[in-house]
Short mmCIF file of C-alpha atoms in Angstrom, two decimals:
data_model
loop_
_atom_site.label_atom_id
_atom_site.label_comp_id
_atom_site.label_asym_id
_atom_site.label_seq_id
_atom_site.Cartn_x
_atom_site.Cartn_y
_atom_site.Cartn_z
CA MET A 1 -14.12 -44.62 56.20
CA THR A 2 -11.05 -42.94 57.69
CA ARG A 3 -9.14 -40.71 55.29
CA GLN A 4 -5.42 -41.36 55.13
CA LYS A 5 -3.32 -38.46 56.39
CA PHE A 6 -0.69 -36.87 54.19
CA PHE A 7 1.84 -34.20 55.07
CA CYS A 8 3.36 -31.30 53.16
CA ARG A 9 6.58 -32.11 51.34
CA PHE A 10 8.10 -28.79 52.32
CA CYS A 11 6.89 -27.78 55.78
CA ASP A 12 5.47 -31.13 57.00
CA ALA A 13 2.09 -29.63 57.91
CA PRO A 14 -0.92 -31.98 57.57
CA LEU A 15 -2.78 -31.67 54.26
CA ARG A 16 -6.51 -31.17 54.75
CA ILE A 17 -7.66 -28.86 51.94
CA SER A 18 -8.59 -30.32 48.55
CA PHE A 19 -7.54 -28.45 45.42
CA CYS A 20 -8.80 -30.85 42.76
CA ASP A 21 -10.32 -34.33 43.02
CA LEU A 22 -10.00 -36.28 39.76
CA GLY A 23 -11.18 -39.62 41.11
CA LEU A 24 -9.13 -42.76 40.46
CA SER A 25 -6.49 -42.88 37.75
CA PRO A 26 -3.61 -45.16 36.72
CA PRO A 27 -0.03 -43.86 36.55
CA SER A 28 -0.06 -41.55 33.54
CA ASN A 29 2.93 -43.04 31.72
CA ALA A 30 2.16 -46.71 32.44
CA PHE A 31 1.49 -47.60 28.80
CA LEU A 32 0.38 -51.15 28.17
CA ARG A 33 1.63 -53.68 25.64
CA GLU A 34 -0.57 -56.24 23.90
CA GLN A 35 0.26 -58.95 26.42
CA ASP A 36 -0.78 -56.66 29.30
CA LEU A 37 -4.36 -56.14 28.17
CA GLY A 38 -5.82 -59.00 30.20
CA ARG A 39 -4.08 -57.98 33.41
CA MET A 40 -5.31 -55.78 36.22
CA GLU A 41 -4.11 -52.19 36.21
CA ALA A 42 -3.31 -50.22 39.33
CA PHE A 43 -5.54 -47.19 39.94
CA TYR A 44 -4.83 -44.64 42.66
CA PRO A 45 -6.69 -41.63 44.02
CA LEU A 46 -5.75 -38.56 42.02
CA GLN A 47 -6.45 -35.70 44.40
CA ALA A 48 -4.31 -32.59 44.63
CA GLU A 49 -4.27 -30.84 47.97
CA VAL A 50 -2.98 -27.48 49.13
CA CYS A 51 -0.96 -26.89 52.27
CA LYS A 52 -2.67 -24.33 54.47
CA GLN A 53 0.69 -23.21 55.85
CA CYS A 54 2.91 -22.76 52.76
CA LEU A 55 0.31 -23.02 49.92
CA LEU A 56 2.21 -25.74 48.08
CA VAL A 57 -0.18 -27.75 45.89
CA GLN A 58 0.74 -31.43 45.83
CA VAL A 59 -0.34 -34.97 45.06
CA PRO A 60 0.30 -37.82 47.55
CA GLU A 61 2.95 -40.34 46.55
CA PHE A 62 1.51 -43.75 45.67
CA GLU A 63 4.33 -44.99 43.44
CA THR A 64 8.00 -44.32 44.09
CA PRO A 65 10.13 -42.45 41.56
CA GLU A 66 12.02 -45.71 41.02
CA GLN A 67 8.80 -47.38 39.86
CA ILE A 68 7.81 -44.47 37.65
CA PHE A 69 11.13 -43.93 35.89
CA THR A 70 12.43 -47.48 35.42
CA ASP A 71 11.01 -47.73 31.88
CA TYR A 72 10.06 -44.20 30.92
CA ALA A 73 8.08 -43.43 27.78
CA TYR A 74 8.64 -39.68 27.52
CA PHE A 75 11.37 -38.48 25.16
CA SER A 76 11.78 -34.71 24.91
CA SER A 77 13.18 -34.66 21.38
CA PHE A 78 9.87 -35.55 19.68
CA SER A 79 8.53 -31.98 19.99
CA ASP A 80 9.98 -29.57 17.44
CA SER A 81 8.74 -26.49 19.30
CA TRP A 82 10.30 -27.71 22.56
CA LEU A 83 13.65 -28.29 20.84
CA GLU A 84 13.54 -24.79 19.39
CA HIS A 85 12.77 -23.40 22.85
CA CYS A 86 15.81 -25.18 24.29
CA LYS A 87 18.11 -24.19 21.45
CA ASN A 88 17.21 -20.53 22.00
CA PHE A 89 17.78 -20.87 25.75
CA VAL A 90 21.26 -22.32 25.19
CA SER A 91 22.25 -19.54 22.80
CA GLU A 92 21.11 -16.91 25.28
CA ALA A 93 22.75 -18.63 28.27
CA ILE A 94 26.14 -18.92 26.57
CA VAL A 95 26.19 -15.18 25.96
CA ARG A 96 24.58 -14.15 29.25
CA PHE A 97 26.93 -16.21 31.43
CA SER A 98 30.05 -15.99 29.19
CA MET A 99 30.25 -19.75 28.88
CA GLY A 100 32.97 -21.64 27.08
CA ALA A 101 35.35 -24.59 27.35
CA GLN A 102 36.22 -23.58 30.90
CA SER A 103 32.60 -23.80 32.07
CA ARG A 104 30.49 -26.74 33.21
CA VAL A 105 26.76 -27.23 32.70
CA ILE A 106 24.82 -29.85 34.64
CA GLU A 107 21.24 -30.67 33.73
CA ILE A 108 19.06 -32.59 36.16
CA ALA A 109 16.51 -34.81 34.41
CA SER A 110 18.43 -34.43 31.16
CA ASN A 111 16.21 -36.94 29.36
CA ASP A 112 17.54 -37.90 25.91
CA GLY A 113 20.06 -35.07 25.68
CA TYR A 114 17.53 -32.78 23.99
CA LEU A 115 19.08 -29.62 25.55
CA LEU A 116 22.66 -30.53 26.44
CA GLN A 117 23.37 -31.40 22.80
CA PHE A 118 23.31 -27.68 21.99
CA PHE A 119 25.83 -26.83 24.73
CA LYS A 120 28.04 -29.68 23.58
CA LYS A 121 27.98 -28.44 19.98
CA ALA A 122 29.09 -25.03 21.28
CA GLY A 123 32.08 -26.58 23.07
CA VAL A 124 30.73 -26.22 26.61
CA PRO A 125 31.39 -29.27 28.85
CA VAL A 126 28.18 -30.93 30.02
CA LEU A 127 26.91 -33.57 32.41
CA GLY A 128 23.41 -35.00 32.37
CA ILE A 129 21.72 -36.62 35.36
CA GLU A 130 18.81 -38.83 34.28
CA PRO A 131 17.24 -41.63 36.36
CA ALA A 132 15.51 -43.42 33.45
CA ALA A 133 18.11 -45.76 31.98
CA ASN A 134 16.31 -46.30 28.67
CA VAL A 135 16.12 -42.54 28.08
CA ALA A 136 19.66 -41.78 29.30
CA ARG A 137 20.96 -44.40 26.88
CA VAL A 138 19.81 -42.28 23.95
CA ALA A 139 21.70 -39.29 25.33
CA GLN A 140 24.82 -41.39 25.86
CA GLU A 141 24.62 -42.57 22.25
CA ARG A 142 24.66 -38.90 21.26
CA GLY A 143 27.90 -38.46 23.17
CA ILE A 144 26.30 -36.71 26.16
CA ASP A 145 28.00 -37.69 29.42
CA SER A 146 25.06 -38.93 31.51
CA LEU A 147 24.70 -40.43 34.98
CA VAL A 148 21.78 -42.80 35.53
CA ARG A 149 20.97 -41.53 39.01
CA PHE A 150 18.37 -39.67 41.02
CA PHE A 151 19.55 -36.27 42.15
CA GLY A 152 19.72 -35.17 45.75
CA VAL A 153 22.19 -34.32 48.51
CA ALA A 154 24.09 -37.63 48.25
CA LEU A 155 24.88 -37.30 44.54
CA ALA A 156 25.56 -33.57 44.86
CA ARG A 157 28.20 -34.24 47.52
CA GLU A 158 29.80 -36.96 45.40
CA LEU A 159 30.16 -34.61 42.45
CA ALA A 160 31.33 -31.71 44.61
CA ASP A 161 33.98 -33.93 46.20
CA GLN A 162 35.15 -34.82 42.68
CA GLY A 163 35.50 -31.13 41.82
CA ARG A 164 32.55 -31.26 39.41
CA GLN A 165 30.45 -28.36 40.63
CA ALA A 166 28.60 -26.41 37.96
CA ASP A 167 28.60 -22.86 36.65
CA LEU A 168 25.05 -23.47 35.44
CA VAL A 169 22.59 -26.04 36.75
CA ILE A 170 19.47 -26.53 34.63
CA CYS A 171 16.24 -28.04 35.94
CA ASN A 172 13.62 -28.06 33.20
CA ASN A 173 10.26 -29.49 34.25
CA VAL A 174 11.76 -31.65 36.98
CA PHE A 175 10.90 -29.62 40.09
CA ALA A 176 7.35 -30.99 39.99
CA HIS A 177 8.63 -34.57 39.77
CA VAL A 178 10.57 -34.46 43.05
CA PRO A 179 8.96 -36.12 46.09
CA ASP A 180 11.66 -34.91 48.50
CA LEU A 181 11.80 -31.20 47.76
CA ASN A 182 14.09 -30.33 50.64
CA ASP A 183 16.70 -32.93 49.67
CA PHE A 184 16.59 -31.74 46.05
CA ALA A 185 16.93 -28.05 46.91
CA ARG A 186 19.78 -28.72 49.34
CA GLY A 187 21.49 -30.69 46.59
CA LEU A 188 21.23 -27.74 44.20
CA HIS A 189 23.06 -25.52 46.67
CA ILE A 190 25.84 -28.10 47.05
CA ILE A 191 26.35 -28.79 43.34
CA LEU A 192 26.55 -25.09 42.43
CA LYS A 193 29.80 -23.16 42.29
CA GLN A 194 29.97 -20.16 44.58
CA ASP A 195 29.20 -17.75 41.75
CA GLY A 196 27.09 -20.22 39.76
CA VAL A 197 23.47 -19.99 38.61
CA VAL A 198 20.52 -22.36 38.81
CA SER A 199 17.91 -22.13 36.04
CA ILE A 200 14.58 -23.79 36.87
CA GLU A 201 11.56 -24.02 34.57
CA PHE A 202 8.21 -25.24 35.86
CA PRO A 203 4.54 -24.83 34.93
CA HIS A 204 3.07 -21.79 36.67
CA LEU A 205 0.28 -22.55 39.13
CA GLN A 206 -1.43 -19.26 38.32
CA ARG A 207 -1.74 -20.31 34.65
CA LEU A 208 -2.94 -23.76 35.66
CA ILE A 209 -5.77 -22.17 37.63
CA GLU A 210 -6.61 -19.48 35.06
CA GLN A 211 -6.64 -21.89 32.12
CA SER A 212 -8.37 -24.86 33.83
CA GLN A 213 -5.31 -27.03 33.21
CA PHE A 214 -6.38 -29.82 35.57
CA ASP A 215 -5.04 -32.45 33.15
CA THR A 216 -1.49 -31.50 34.14
CA ILE A 217 -2.25 -33.12 37.49
CA TYR A 218 -1.05 -36.71 37.59
CA HIS A 219 0.82 -39.02 39.96
CA GLU A 220 4.16 -38.36 38.33
CA HIS A 221 3.82 -34.69 39.24
CA PHE A 222 4.18 -34.45 42.98
CA CYS A 223 3.99 -30.65 43.30
CA TYR A 224 2.61 -27.54 41.58
CA PHE A 225 4.27 -24.20 42.23
CA SER A 226 3.36 -20.57 42.41
CA PHE A 227 6.29 -18.18 42.18
CA LEU A 228 5.92 -17.18 45.81
CA THR A 229 6.00 -20.77 47.06
CA ALA A 230 8.93 -21.75 44.83
CA ARG A 231 10.88 -18.70 46.04
CA ARG A 232 10.18 -19.63 49.66
CA ILE A 233 11.36 -23.21 49.19
CA LEU A 234 14.59 -22.23 47.44
CA ALA A 235 15.31 -19.47 49.96
CA HIS A 236 14.96 -21.97 52.80
CA HIS A 237 17.92 -23.83 51.29
CA GLY A 238 20.15 -20.84 50.60
CA LEU A 239 19.16 -20.10 47.00
CA ALA A 240 17.92 -16.61 46.14
CA ILE A 241 15.90 -15.94 42.99
CA TYR A 242 17.27 -12.84 41.28
CA ASP A 243 15.42 -13.01 37.94
CA VAL A 244 12.25 -14.58 36.54
CA ALA A 245 10.56 -14.77 33.16
CA GLN A 246 7.08 -15.89 32.20
CA ILE A 247 7.34 -18.23 29.19
CA PRO A 248 4.67 -19.94 27.05
CA THR A 249 5.84 -23.57 27.31
CA HIS A 250 3.50 -26.19 28.79
CA GLY A 251 0.57 -23.81 28.79
CA GLY A 252 2.43 -21.11 30.74
CA SER A 253 5.60 -21.64 32.75
CA LEU A 254 8.13 -19.73 34.79
CA ARG A 255 11.88 -19.69 34.33
CA VAL A 256 13.63 -18.57 37.49
CA PHE A 257 17.31 -17.85 37.91
CA ALA A 258 18.76 -18.30 41.39
CA GLN A 259 22.15 -17.85 42.99
CA LYS A 260 23.64 -18.77 46.34
CA ALA A 261 22.21 -16.31 48.84
CA GLU A 262 25.59 -15.83 50.48
CA SER A 263 27.23 -14.80 47.18
CA GLY A 264 24.64 -12.25 46.03
CA THR A 265 26.80 -11.18 43.10
CA ARG A 266 23.88 -10.54 40.73
CA PRO A 267 21.35 -7.77 41.35
CA VAL A 268 17.69 -8.67 41.72
CA THR A 269 15.72 -7.59 38.65
CA ALA A 270 12.40 -5.74 38.75
CA SER A 271 10.67 -8.84 37.36
CA VAL A 272 10.88 -10.56 40.75
CA ALA A 273 8.83 -7.95 42.60
CA GLN A 274 6.49 -7.55 39.62
CA LEU A 275 5.60 -11.24 39.51
CA ALA A 276 5.21 -11.43 43.28
CA ASP A 277 2.78 -8.52 43.08
CA GLN A 278 0.94 -10.16 40.14
CA GLU A 279 0.36 -13.34 42.14
CA GLU A 280 -0.77 -11.39 45.20
CA ARG A 281 -3.34 -9.54 43.09
CA PHE A 282 -4.48 -12.80 41.51
CA GLY A 283 -5.13 -14.18 44.97
CA ILE A 284 -2.48 -16.89 45.10
CA THR A 285 -2.01 -16.30 48.85
CA ARG A 286 -5.73 -16.73 49.63
CA LEU A 287 -7.07 -20.22 50.30
CA ASP A 288 -10.46 -19.39 48.78
CA LEU A 289 -8.84 -19.36 45.32
CA TYR A 290 -7.84 -23.01 45.62
CA LYS A 291 -11.24 -24.21 46.79
CA THR A 292 -13.01 -23.29 43.54
CA PHE A 293 -10.78 -25.12 41.06
CA ASP A 294 -12.81 -28.36 41.08
CA ASP A 295 -15.66 -26.50 39.36
CA LYS A 296 -13.35 -25.53 36.48
CA ALA A 297 -12.38 -29.18 35.91
CA ARG A 298 -16.03 -30.29 35.94
CA THR A 299 -16.99 -27.66 33.37
CA VAL A 300 -14.28 -28.85 30.95
CA LYS A 301 -15.38 -32.46 31.47
CA ARG A 302 -19.05 -31.77 30.79
CA ASP A 303 -18.37 -29.64 27.70
CA LEU A 304 -16.07 -32.24 26.16
CA LEU A 305 -18.44 -35.12 26.84
CA GLU A 306 -21.40 -33.21 25.40
CA PHE A 307 -19.44 -32.58 22.20
CA LEU A 308 -18.30 -36.20 21.88
CA ILE A 309 -21.78 -37.59 22.52
CA HIS A 310 -23.29 -35.29 19.90
CA ALA A 311 -20.58 -36.10 17.35
CA LYS A 312 -20.99 -39.87 17.78
CA ARG A 313 -24.78 -39.60 17.50
CA GLU A 314 -24.21 -37.82 14.20
CA GLY A 315 -22.09 -40.75 13.01
CA MET A 316 -18.77 -38.88 13.14
CA THR A 317 -15.40 -40.58 13.63
CA ILE A 318 -12.95 -39.22 16.17
CA ALA A 319 -9.23 -39.88 16.61
CA GLY A 320 -6.79 -38.46 19.10
CA TYR A 321 -3.45 -36.82 18.49
CA GLY A 322 -0.74 -37.45 21.05
CA ALA A 323 -0.31 -39.75 24.02
CA PRO A 324 0.92 -37.30 26.67
CA ALA A 325 0.56 -37.85 30.40
CA LYS A 326 -1.87 -34.93 30.56
CA GLY A 327 -4.04 -36.64 27.95
CA ASN A 328 -4.30 -39.74 30.10
CA THR A 329 -5.50 -37.66 33.05
CA LEU A 330 -8.13 -36.01 30.85
CA LEU A 331 -9.40 -39.24 29.29
CA ASN A 332 -9.59 -41.17 32.55
CA TYR A 333 -11.27 -38.34 34.43
CA CYS A 334 -13.85 -37.95 31.68
CA GLY A 335 -14.34 -41.71 31.20
CA ILE A 336 -13.46 -41.48 27.49
CA ARG A 337 -12.53 -44.80 25.88
CA GLN A 338 -12.89 -46.36 22.43
CA ASP A 339 -16.62 -45.74 22.56
CA PHE A 340 -15.67 -42.14 21.73
CA ILE A 341 -12.12 -42.20 20.36
CA ASP A 342 -11.06 -44.94 17.93
CA TYR A 343 -7.33 -44.51 18.51
CA THR A 344 -4.66 -41.88 19.06
CA VAL A 345 -1.38 -41.23 17.25
CA ASP A 346 2.02 -40.12 18.49
CA ARG A 347 5.41 -39.41 16.92
CA ASN A 348 7.15 -41.13 19.83
CA THR A 349 8.03 -44.61 18.58
CA GLU A 350 8.28 -45.82 22.19
CA LYS A 351 4.52 -45.29 22.56
CA GLN A 352 3.42 -46.63 19.19
CA GLY A 353 1.94 -50.11 19.36
CA ARG A 354 1.01 -49.66 23.01
CA TYR A 355 -2.24 -48.75 24.74
CA LEU A 356 -3.12 -45.79 26.92
CA PRO A 357 -3.31 -46.62 30.63
CA GLY A 358 -6.82 -46.98 31.96
CA THR A 359 -8.67 -46.28 28.73
CA LEU A 360 -6.81 -48.90 26.63
CA ILE A 361 -7.01 -46.71 23.53
CA PRO A 362 -4.41 -47.93 20.99
CA VAL A 363 -1.50 -45.68 19.97
CA HIS A 364 -0.46 -45.63 16.32
CA ALA A 365 1.97 -43.71 14.14
CA PRO A 366 0.61 -40.39 12.74
CA GLU A 367 0.21 -41.98 9.30
CA MET A 368 -2.92 -43.71 10.62
CA LEU A 369 -4.79 -40.40 10.29
CA LYS A 370 -4.34 -40.44 6.51
CA GLN A 371 -5.47 -44.06 6.34
CA THR A 372 -8.70 -43.63 8.31
CA ARG A 373 -9.54 -39.95 7.60
CA PRO A 374 -11.36 -39.13 10.85
CA ASP A 375 -13.91 -36.31 11.01
CA TYR A 376 -12.35 -34.90 14.17
CA VAL A 377 -8.89 -35.02 15.75
CA LEU A 378 -8.80 -34.37 19.51
CA ILE A 379 -5.45 -32.76 20.32
CA LEU A 380 -4.41 -34.07 23.75
CA PRO A 381 -1.14 -32.08 24.03
CA TRP A 382 -3.11 -28.83 23.65
CA ASN A 383 -0.05 -26.84 24.75
CA ILE A 384 1.56 -27.51 21.34
CA LYS A 385 -1.64 -27.32 19.29
CA ASP A 386 -0.12 -24.96 16.73
CA GLU A 387 2.72 -27.40 16.06
CA VAL A 388 0.30 -30.34 15.81
CA MET A 389 -2.11 -28.52 13.51
CA ALA A 390 0.74 -27.54 11.21
CA GLN A 391 2.04 -31.11 11.05
CA THR A 392 -1.41 -32.59 10.37
CA SER A 393 -2.92 -29.82 8.25
CA TYR A 394 -3.70 -32.47 5.64
CA ILE A 395 -6.82 -33.53 7.55
CA ARG A 396 -8.49 -30.46 6.05
CA GLU A 397 -8.32 -32.21 2.66
CA TRP A 398 -11.24 -34.42 3.68
CA GLY A 399 -12.97 -31.83 5.86
CA GLY A 400 -11.40 -32.98 9.12
CA ARG A 401 -11.44 -30.57 12.06
CA PHE A 402 -9.39 -30.16 15.24
CA VAL A 403 -10.81 -30.28 18.75
CA ILE A 404 -9.01 -28.48 21.59
CA PRO A 405 -10.32 -29.44 25.07
CA ILE A 406 -8.51 -26.93 27.32
CA PRO A 407 -8.82 -24.19 28.53
CA PHE A 408 -12.27 -24.51 26.96
CA LEU A 409 -13.72 -26.56 24.13
CA GLN A 410 -12.76 -25.30 20.67
CA VAL A 411 -13.47 -26.88 17.27
CA LEU A 412 -11.11 -25.48 14.66
CA ASP A 413 -10.91 -25.92 10.88
#
């Protein structure tokens, strides 16, 4: 069987080195409705590869962004801790960049207005760019000016020609969702005012490797970035990172601030060299590091399955909490269906009443936990486990316990 050839999204080198092979999996946000249950689902190879030349980790594109984002099930506002994170960012940004009514903020992948609402309340003009019409509609109902478009050079030029360049461009957890990295990065340079700033948050590849976070690999995420690779990509398109912070969101992320290289008005902070050195010492520039990650994923899989098998043999009931994309990667890779988990719950009303892709586990409202009183609750969005455990602390009333699958199996009271 001849293996299909794929090429790096940044440097166009052929991809030949596997980072993590998770078998076959359906699109992670392709939730099913009742009438879909008798129909065939699409499954695609889920194998992340690393470019030998630039060390960008990436997943081949099997579905276009248009297919993925036409009817999107993810709404950012359902996580209280994420909203608090964004509110704090806005407060800091307004002070740091002296923003007011004369400024303009553009967010790419603005979702339901979860972040821009805080700028708007502070009197700072905003524009959201969100390709998923059903999600953008919620933002528009909140009074957030939103364009239902994909971002790239074409849209950036349109806005620049209209005099709508930004003082601050925000890209939260969208960099990984971009199949054409070069077009996206070029667009950022165009849409930015000469003395403007780009803020980009993305999960940190070093943390993904350290914490065995293989479940964050899914078809909707096209790329996974180290700091060094992200800096190289942005620099290639005239954007220079001058500051970086390591933040706890999504299991460990980076927030980088970049400016136009030709302006250079802001000094480079010590954090840039410090993080570059940290990654070098970790081994992020050595290919051997990437070749061992499969073993980490297999260990998590075996430990979780051993626990579930033992619990079911003891007659225990198990429910899930959350229906995140990462959870669907985990469940499909491990082959976990209703033979182990009766159902899962989620606060997102768009997911309630549907079924998880591939595993067909039903999604209910959180109140179902009180009705069925499971012995164990498997927290699929492990990155917000503290928030989930606080919201569902009542399971302790009947002796229920929490199960955290990643970075290693934990059973918590």
